[in-house]
mmCIF file with all atom_site columns, C-alpha atoms and ligand atoms in Angstrom:
data_model
loop_
_atom_site.group_PDB
_atom_site.id
_atom_site.type_symbol
_atom_site.label_atom_id
_atom_site.label_alt_id
_atom_site.label_comp_id
_atom_site.label_asym_id
_atom_site.label_entity_id
_atom_site.label_seq_id
_atom_site.pdbx_PDB_ins_code
_atom_site.Cartn_x
_atom_site.Cartn_y
_atom_site.Cartn_z
_atom_site.occupancy
_atom_site.B_iso_or_equiv
_atom_site.pdbx_formal_charge
_atom_site.auth_seq_id
_atom_site.auth_comp_id
_atom_site.auth_asym_id
_atom_site.auth_atom_id
_atom_site.pdbx_PDB_model_num
ATOM   1   C  CA  . MET A 1 1   ? -134.188 -126.010 -110.603 1.00 51.00 ? 1   MET A CA  1
ATOM   2   C  CA  . THR A 1 2   ? -131.658 -123.288 -111.129 1.00 54.00 ? 2   THR A CA  1
ATOM   3   C  CA  . GLU A 1 3   ? -128.258 -123.855 -112.640 1.00 53.00 ? 3   GLU A CA  1
ATOM   4   C  CA  . ASP A 1 4   ? -126.706 -123.331 -109.173 1.00 53.00 ? 4   ASP A CA  1
ATOM   5   C  CA  . GLN A 1 5   ? -128.857 -126.113 -107.643 1.00 55.00 ? 5   GLN A CA  1
ATOM   6   C  CA  . ASN A 1 6   ? -127.874 -128.498 -110.436 1.00 55.00 ? 6   ASN A CA  1
ATOM   7   C  CA  . ASN A 1 7   ? -124.213 -127.880 -109.706 1.00 59.00 ? 7   ASN A CA  1
ATOM   8   C  CA  . ASN A 1 8   ? -124.724 -128.545 -105.960 1.00 63.00 ? 8   ASN A CA  1
ATOM   9   C  CA  . MET A 1 9   ? -126.328 -131.983 -106.415 1.00 66.00 ? 9   MET A CA  1
ATOM   10  C  CA  . PRO A 1 10  ? -123.089 -133.858 -107.283 1.00 76.00 ? 10  PRO A CA  1
ATOM   11  C  CA  . ARG A 1 11  ? -121.299 -132.052 -104.444 1.00 71.00 ? 11  ARG A CA  1
ATOM   12  C  CA  . ARG A 1 12  ? -123.964 -133.160 -101.942 1.00 73.00 ? 12  ARG A CA  1
ATOM   13  C  CA  . LYS A 1 13  ? -123.744 -136.722 -103.169 1.00 75.00 ? 13  LYS A CA  1
ATOM   14  C  CA  . PHE A 1 14  ? -119.978 -136.554 -102.987 1.00 64.00 ? 14  PHE A CA  1
ATOM   15  C  CA  . LEU A 1 15  ? -120.103 -135.212 -99.416  1.00 68.00 ? 15  LEU A CA  1
ATOM   16  C  CA  . LYS A 1 16  ? -122.615 -137.854 -98.330  1.00 75.00 ? 16  LYS A CA  1
ATOM   17  C  CA  . LEU A 1 17  ? -120.486 -140.576 -99.854  1.00 68.00 ? 17  LEU A CA  1
ATOM   18  C  CA  . GLY A 1 18  ? -117.326 -139.125 -98.290  1.00 66.00 ? 18  GLY A CA  1
ATOM   19  C  CA  . VAL A 1 19  ? -118.838 -138.760 -94.819  1.00 68.00 ? 19  VAL A CA  1
ATOM   20  C  CA  . GLY A 1 20  ? -120.361 -142.240 -95.089  1.00 67.00 ? 20  GLY A CA  1
ATOM   21  C  CA  . SER A 1 21  ? -117.015 -143.743 -96.111  1.00 66.00 ? 21  SER A CA  1
ATOM   22  C  CA  . ILE A 1 22  ? -115.162 -142.043 -93.279  1.00 66.00 ? 22  ILE A CA  1
ATOM   23  C  CA  . GLY A 1 23  ? -117.819 -143.219 -90.839  1.00 62.00 ? 23  GLY A CA  1
ATOM   24  C  CA  . ALA A 1 24  ? -117.498 -146.784 -92.144  1.00 64.00 ? 24  ALA A CA  1
ATOM   25  C  CA  . VAL A 1 25  ? -113.701 -146.728 -91.740  1.00 58.00 ? 25  VAL A CA  1
ATOM   26  C  CA  . PHE A 1 26  ? -113.977 -145.437 -88.151  1.00 55.00 ? 26  PHE A CA  1
ATOM   27  C  CA  . GLY A 1 27  ? -116.710 -147.974 -87.419  1.00 55.00 ? 27  GLY A CA  1
ATOM   28  C  CA  . LEU A 1 28  ? -114.634 -150.906 -88.705  1.00 52.00 ? 28  LEU A CA  1
ATOM   29  C  CA  . THR A 1 29  ? -111.573 -149.692 -86.818  1.00 50.00 ? 29  THR A CA  1
ATOM   30  C  CA  . TYR A 1 30  ? -113.621 -149.413 -83.622  1.00 48.00 ? 30  TYR A CA  1
ATOM   31  C  CA  . VAL A 1 31  ? -115.038 -152.929 -84.050  1.00 51.00 ? 31  VAL A CA  1
ATOM   32  C  CA  . SER A 1 32  ? -111.514 -154.268 -84.679  1.00 47.00 ? 32  SER A CA  1
ATOM   33  C  CA  . LEU A 1 33  ? -110.123 -152.569 -81.548  1.00 46.00 ? 33  LEU A CA  1
ATOM   34  C  CA  . LEU A 1 34  ? -113.101 -153.759 -79.529  1.00 47.00 ? 34  LEU A CA  1
ATOM   35  C  CA  . GLY A 1 35  ? -112.366 -157.309 -80.697  1.00 46.00 ? 35  GLY A CA  1
ATOM   36  C  CA  . ASP A 1 36  ? -108.723 -157.024 -79.583  1.00 46.00 ? 36  ASP A CA  1
ATOM   37  C  CA  . PHE A 1 37  ? -109.882 -155.664 -76.226  1.00 46.00 ? 37  PHE A CA  1
ATOM   38  C  CA  . LEU A 1 38  ? -112.399 -158.428 -75.625  1.00 45.00 ? 38  LEU A CA  1
ATOM   39  C  CA  . MET A 1 39  ? -110.194 -161.222 -76.972  1.00 47.00 ? 39  MET A CA  1
ATOM   40  C  CA  . PRO A 1 40  ? -106.538 -160.155 -76.484  1.00 43.00 ? 40  PRO A CA  1
ATOM   41  C  CA  . PRO A 1 41  ? -103.893 -162.329 -78.137  1.00 45.00 ? 41  PRO A CA  1
ATOM   42  C  CA  . GLU A 1 42  ? -102.149 -164.905 -75.983  1.00 49.00 ? 42  GLU A CA  1
ATOM   43  C  CA  . ALA A 1 43  ? -98.954  -163.671 -74.314  1.00 50.00 ? 43  ALA A CA  1
ATOM   44  C  CA  . ASN A 1 44  ? -96.927  -166.151 -76.337  1.00 50.00 ? 44  ASN A CA  1
ATOM   45  C  CA  . ALA A 1 45  ? -98.884  -165.602 -79.545  1.00 54.00 ? 45  ALA A CA  1
ATOM   46  C  CA  . GLN A 1 46  ? -96.154  -163.489 -81.097  1.00 62.00 ? 46  GLN A CA  1
ATOM   47  C  CA  . THR A 1 47  ? -93.538  -165.553 -82.886  1.00 82.00 ? 47  THR A CA  1
ATOM   48  C  CA  . LEU A 1 48  ? -90.230  -165.767 -81.081  1.00 90.00 ? 48  LEU A CA  1
ATOM   49  C  CA  . GLN A 1 49  ? -87.300  -164.199 -82.862  1.00 91.00 ? 49  GLN A CA  1
ATOM   50  C  CA  . GLU A 1 50  ? -83.609  -164.791 -82.329  1.00 94.00 ? 50  GLU A CA  1
ATOM   51  C  CA  . VAL A 1 51  ? -81.702  -161.738 -81.103  1.00 96.00 ? 51  VAL A CA  1
ATOM   52  C  CA  . GLY A 1 52  ? -78.342  -163.375 -80.526  1.00 97.00 ? 52  GLY A CA  1
ATOM   53  C  CA  . LYS A 1 53  ? -76.348  -166.279 -79.176  1.00 98.00 ? 53  LYS A CA  1
ATOM   54  C  CA  . VAL A 1 54  ? -75.764  -166.971 -75.481  1.00 97.00 ? 54  VAL A CA  1
ATOM   55  C  CA  . ALA A 1 55  ? -72.174  -165.688 -75.667  1.00 97.00 ? 55  ALA A CA  1
ATOM   56  C  CA  . ASP A 1 56  ? -73.435  -162.305 -76.898  1.00 98.00 ? 56  ASP A CA  1
ATOM   57  C  CA  . PHE A 1 57  ? -74.891  -161.557 -73.462  1.00 98.00 ? 57  PHE A CA  1
ATOM   58  C  CA  . LYS A 1 58  ? -72.513  -161.098 -70.515  1.00 97.00 ? 58  LYS A CA  1
ATOM   59  C  CA  . VAL A 1 59  ? -73.836  -162.048 -67.088  1.00 97.00 ? 59  VAL A CA  1
ATOM   60  C  CA  . GLY A 1 60  ? -75.267  -159.041 -65.236  1.00 96.00 ? 60  GLY A CA  1
ATOM   61  C  CA  . GLU A 1 61  ? -75.003  -156.632 -68.186  1.00 97.00 ? 61  GLU A CA  1
ATOM   62  C  CA  . PRO A 1 62  ? -78.354  -155.735 -69.809  1.00 98.00 ? 62  PRO A CA  1
ATOM   63  C  CA  . LYS A 1 63  ? -77.981  -155.504 -73.574  1.00 98.00 ? 63  LYS A CA  1
ATOM   64  C  CA  . PHE A 1 64  ? -80.352  -153.580 -75.809  1.00 97.00 ? 64  PHE A CA  1
ATOM   65  C  CA  . VAL A 1 65  ? -81.516  -155.510 -78.869  1.00 97.00 ? 65  VAL A CA  1
ATOM   66  C  CA  . SER A 1 66  ? -83.941  -154.620 -81.632  1.00 91.00 ? 66  SER A CA  1
ATOM   67  C  CA  . TYR A 1 67  ? -85.907  -156.923 -83.870  1.00 85.00 ? 67  TYR A CA  1
ATOM   68  C  CA  . LYS A 1 68  ? -88.927  -156.973 -86.148  1.00 81.00 ? 68  LYS A CA  1
ATOM   69  C  CA  . GLY A 1 69  ? -91.964  -158.030 -84.178  1.00 74.00 ? 69  GLY A CA  1
ATOM   70  C  CA  . SER A 1 70  ? -95.284  -158.242 -86.020  1.00 71.00 ? 70  SER A CA  1
ATOM   71  C  CA  . GLY A 1 71  ? -93.685  -156.250 -88.831  1.00 75.00 ? 71  GLY A CA  1
ATOM   72  C  CA  . VAL A 1 72  ? -92.760  -153.371 -86.528  1.00 80.00 ? 72  VAL A CA  1
ATOM   73  C  CA  . GLU A 1 73  ? -89.292  -152.570 -85.199  1.00 83.00 ? 73  GLU A CA  1
ATOM   74  C  CA  . GLU A 1 74  ? -89.252  -153.338 -81.479  1.00 85.00 ? 74  GLU A CA  1
ATOM   75  C  CA  . GLY A 1 75  ? -86.614  -153.034 -78.797  1.00 89.00 ? 75  GLY A CA  1
ATOM   76  C  CA  . LEU A 1 76  ? -85.942  -154.547 -75.419  1.00 96.00 ? 76  LEU A CA  1
ATOM   77  C  CA  . TYR A 1 77  ? -83.202  -155.309 -72.938  1.00 98.00 ? 77  TYR A CA  1
ATOM   78  C  CA  . VAL A 1 78  ? -81.978  -158.881 -72.590  1.00 98.00 ? 78  VAL A CA  1
ATOM   79  C  CA  . ILE A 1 79  ? -80.419  -159.706 -69.241  1.00 98.00 ? 79  ILE A CA  1
ATOM   80  C  CA  . ASN A 1 80  ? -78.375  -162.824 -68.606  1.00 98.00 ? 80  ASN A CA  1
ATOM   81  C  CA  . GLN A 1 81  ? -78.758  -163.298 -64.852  1.00 97.00 ? 81  GLN A CA  1
ATOM   82  C  CA  . GLY A 1 82  ? -76.420  -166.270 -64.673  1.00 96.00 ? 82  GLY A CA  1
ATOM   83  C  CA  . SER A 1 83  ? -77.780  -168.904 -62.292  1.00 96.00 ? 83  SER A CA  1
ATOM   84  C  CA  . GLU A 1 84  ? -81.029  -166.896 -61.941  1.00 96.00 ? 84  GLU A CA  1
ATOM   85  C  CA  . GLY A 1 85  ? -81.853  -167.365 -65.613  1.00 97.00 ? 85  GLY A CA  1
ATOM   86  C  CA  . TRP A 1 86  ? -82.729  -164.865 -68.302  1.00 98.00 ? 86  TRP A CA  1
ATOM   87  C  CA  . LEU A 1 87  ? -84.893  -161.769 -68.337  1.00 97.00 ? 87  LEU A CA  1
ATOM   88  C  CA  . ALA A 1 88  ? -86.228  -159.612 -71.176  1.00 97.00 ? 88  ALA A CA  1
ATOM   89  C  CA  . LEU A 1 89  ? -87.533  -156.146 -70.313  1.00 97.00 ? 89  LEU A CA  1
ATOM   90  C  CA  . ASP A 1 90  ? -89.430  -153.766 -72.547  1.00 95.00 ? 90  ASP A CA  1
ATOM   91  C  CA  . PHE A 1 91  ? -87.490  -150.507 -72.862  1.00 95.00 ? 91  PHE A CA  1
ATOM   92  C  CA  . HIS A 1 92  ? -90.518  -148.218 -72.577  1.00 95.00 ? 92  HIS A CA  1
ATOM   93  C  CA  . CYS A 1 93  ? -90.848  -146.370 -69.272  1.00 97.00 ? 93  CYS A CA  1
ATOM   94  C  CA  . THR A 1 94  ? -94.184  -147.127 -67.623  1.00 97.00 ? 94  THR A CA  1
ATOM   95  C  CA  . HIS A 1 95  ? -94.773  -143.435 -66.898  1.00 98.00 ? 95  HIS A CA  1
ATOM   96  C  CA  . LEU A 1 96  ? -95.117  -141.903 -70.374  1.00 97.00 ? 96  LEU A CA  1
ATOM   97  C  CA  . GLN A 1 97  ? -93.328  -144.431 -72.586  1.00 96.00 ? 97  GLN A CA  1
ATOM   98  C  CA  . CYS A 1 98  ? -89.929  -142.743 -72.970  1.00 97.00 ? 98  CYS A CA  1
ATOM   99  C  CA  . ALA A 1 99  ? -87.003  -145.037 -73.746  1.00 96.00 ? 99  ALA A CA  1
ATOM   100 C  CA  . VAL A 1 100 ? -85.062  -145.990 -70.625  1.00 98.00 ? 100 VAL A CA  1
ATOM   101 C  CA  . ASN A 1 101 ? -81.269  -146.369 -70.721  1.00 98.00 ? 101 ASN A CA  1
ATOM   102 C  CA  . TRP A 1 102 ? -79.103  -148.833 -68.815  1.00 98.00 ? 102 TRP A CA  1
ATOM   103 C  CA  . VAL A 1 103 ? -76.445  -146.959 -66.818  1.00 98.00 ? 103 VAL A CA  1
ATOM   104 C  CA  . PRO A 1 104 ? -73.616  -149.364 -65.869  1.00 97.00 ? 104 PRO A CA  1
ATOM   105 C  CA  . ALA A 1 105 ? -72.108  -146.939 -63.339  1.00 97.00 ? 105 ALA A CA  1
ATOM   106 C  CA  . THR A 1 106 ? -75.218  -147.022 -61.154  1.00 98.00 ? 106 THR A CA  1
ATOM   107 C  CA  . GLN A 1 107 ? -76.493  -150.452 -62.258  1.00 98.00 ? 107 GLN A CA  1
ATOM   108 C  CA  . GLN A 1 108 ? -79.907  -148.907 -62.960  1.00 98.00 ? 108 GLN A CA  1
ATOM   109 C  CA  . PHE A 1 109 ? -82.252  -148.170 -65.820  1.00 98.00 ? 109 PHE A CA  1
ATOM   110 C  CA  . ILE A 1 110 ? -82.791  -144.415 -65.975  1.00 98.00 ? 110 ILE A CA  1
ATOM   111 C  CA  . CYS A 1 111 ? -85.575  -142.647 -67.817  1.00 98.00 ? 111 CYS A CA  1
ATOM   112 C  CA  . PRO A 1 112 ? -84.307  -139.330 -69.236  1.00 98.00 ? 112 PRO A CA  1
ATOM   113 C  CA  . CYS A 1 113 ? -87.768  -137.749 -69.418  1.00 98.00 ? 113 CYS A CA  1
ATOM   114 C  CA  . HIS A 1 114 ? -88.794  -137.367 -65.775  1.00 98.00 ? 114 HIS A CA  1
ATOM   115 C  CA  . GLY A 1 115 ? -86.113  -139.195 -63.819  1.00 98.00 ? 115 GLY A CA  1
ATOM   116 C  CA  . GLY A 1 116 ? -87.722  -142.592 -63.416  1.00 98.00 ? 116 GLY A CA  1
ATOM   117 C  CA  . VAL A 1 117 ? -85.291  -145.156 -61.986  1.00 98.00 ? 117 VAL A CA  1
ATOM   118 C  CA  . TYR A 1 118 ? -85.533  -148.956 -62.199  1.00 98.00 ? 118 TYR A CA  1
ATOM   119 C  CA  . ASP A 1 119 ? -83.302  -151.739 -60.908  1.00 98.00 ? 119 ASP A CA  1
ATOM   120 C  CA  . ILE A 1 120 ? -81.807  -154.442 -63.138  1.00 98.00 ? 120 ILE A CA  1
ATOM   121 C  CA  . LYS A 1 121 ? -84.997  -156.488 -62.878  1.00 97.00 ? 121 LYS A CA  1
ATOM   122 C  CA  . GLY A 1 122 ? -87.165  -153.550 -63.923  1.00 98.00 ? 122 GLY A CA  1
ATOM   123 C  CA  . ASN A 1 123 ? -88.549  -152.751 -60.468  1.00 98.00 ? 123 ASN A CA  1
ATOM   124 C  CA  . VAL A 1 124 ? -89.252  -149.085 -59.803  1.00 98.00 ? 124 VAL A CA  1
ATOM   125 C  CA  . LEU A 1 125 ? -86.739  -147.482 -57.428  1.00 98.00 ? 125 LEU A CA  1
ATOM   126 C  CA  . ASP A 1 126 ? -87.607  -143.813 -57.812  1.00 98.00 ? 126 ASP A CA  1
ATOM   127 C  CA  . GLY A 1 127 ? -89.578  -141.245 -59.793  1.00 98.00 ? 127 GLY A CA  1
ATOM   128 C  CA  . PRO A 1 128 ? -93.044  -141.209 -61.338  1.00 98.00 ? 128 PRO A CA  1
ATOM   129 C  CA  . PRO A 1 129 ? -93.242  -144.650 -63.039  1.00 98.00 ? 129 PRO A CA  1
ATOM   130 C  CA  . PRO A 1 130 ? -96.356  -146.388 -61.649  1.00 98.00 ? 130 PRO A CA  1
ATOM   131 C  CA  . LYS A 1 131 ? -95.185  -149.950 -62.251  1.00 98.00 ? 131 LYS A CA  1
ATOM   132 C  CA  . PRO A 1 132 ? -92.154  -152.058 -63.231  1.00 98.00 ? 132 PRO A CA  1
ATOM   133 C  CA  . LEU A 1 133 ? -90.848  -152.330 -66.782  1.00 97.00 ? 133 LEU A CA  1
ATOM   134 C  CA  . PRO A 1 134 ? -92.971  -154.861 -68.683  1.00 96.00 ? 134 PRO A CA  1
ATOM   135 C  CA  . ARG A 1 135 ? -91.423  -158.293 -69.053  1.00 96.00 ? 135 ARG A CA  1
ATOM   136 C  CA  . ARG A 1 136 ? -91.133  -159.885 -72.462  1.00 94.00 ? 136 ARG A CA  1
ATOM   137 C  CA  . VAL A 1 137 ? -91.148  -163.521 -73.421  1.00 94.00 ? 137 VAL A CA  1
ATOM   138 C  CA  . ILE A 1 138 ? -87.608  -164.928 -73.589  1.00 96.00 ? 138 ILE A CA  1
ATOM   139 C  CA  . LYS A 1 139 ? -86.436  -168.415 -74.451  1.00 96.00 ? 139 LYS A CA  1
ATOM   140 C  CA  . VAL A 1 140 ? -82.896  -169.755 -74.607  1.00 96.00 ? 140 VAL A CA  1
ATOM   141 C  CA  . GLU A 1 141 ? -82.612  -172.926 -76.645  1.00 95.00 ? 141 GLU A CA  1
ATOM   142 C  CA  . ASP A 1 142 ? -79.638  -174.549 -78.341  1.00 95.00 ? 142 ASP A CA  1
ATOM   143 C  CA  . ASN A 1 143 ? -77.421  -171.473 -77.811  1.00 96.00 ? 143 ASN A CA  1
ATOM   144 C  CA  . SER A 1 144 ? -80.101  -169.258 -79.390  1.00 97.00 ? 144 SER A CA  1
ATOM   145 C  CA  . VAL A 1 145 ? -81.616  -166.352 -77.432  1.00 97.00 ? 145 VAL A CA  1
ATOM   146 C  CA  . GLN A 1 146 ? -85.162  -165.688 -78.632  1.00 95.00 ? 146 GLN A CA  1
ATOM   147 C  CA  . VAL A 1 147 ? -87.648  -163.022 -77.562  1.00 94.00 ? 147 VAL A CA  1
ATOM   148 C  CA  . GLY A 1 148 ? -91.312  -162.322 -78.083  1.00 89.00 ? 148 GLY A CA  1
ATOM   149 C  CA  . GLY A 1 149 ? -94.240  -160.284 -76.824  1.00 86.00 ? 149 GLY A CA  1
ATOM   150 C  CA  . ILE A 1 150 ? -95.086  -158.904 -73.408  1.00 85.00 ? 150 ILE A CA  1
ATOM   151 C  CA  . THR A 1 151 ? -95.936  -161.492 -70.770  1.00 84.00 ? 151 THR A CA  1
ATOM   152 C  CA  . ALA A 1 152 ? -99.137  -161.370 -68.693  1.00 65.00 ? 152 ALA A CA  1
HETATM 153 FE FE1 . FES B 2 .   ? -90.196  -142.053 -67.752  1.00 51.12 ? 1   FES B FE1 1
HETATM 154 FE FE2 . FES B 2 .   ? -91.771  -140.016 -67.195  1.00 51.12 ? 1   FES B FE2 1
HETATM 155 S  S1  . FES B 2 .   ? -91.609  -141.075 -69.055  1.00 51.12 ? 1   FES B S1  1
HETATM 156 S  S2  . FES B 2 .   ? -90.337  -140.982 -65.908  1.00 51.12 ? 1   FES B S2  1
#
């Protein structure tokens, strides 16, 4: 064995170990994602979190709120529909996930990216969005407005 070959042996071992480790990480990640796909969490599995009191939400005026869900900052619109109850809509456009904005003047959610338009209930009115804004779990109990994960 030459001196050059001796120096390459540790490098080969290092590369094998490195490639093997990376492969193991990808493999475990894939198995984990496959598990989530085959057994998705229940719609109500995420813990509800309070985002305000009833008086904080005027009837017919969607209000954007943010909260920590599963350790990640999340945002949604809470809508007090008066006698029709409460609605919580995810703020991500269903086209390419841009943040939609509530525009009081037109009473619509507008997506600034490609002009998607939704009504106050999240139904698509115009533009490229393929489906309504996702609905989130919402519960009003003892003057507390609580939200959670996406329904259905
Ligand atoms: Fe909203 Fe394209 S991302 S319309």
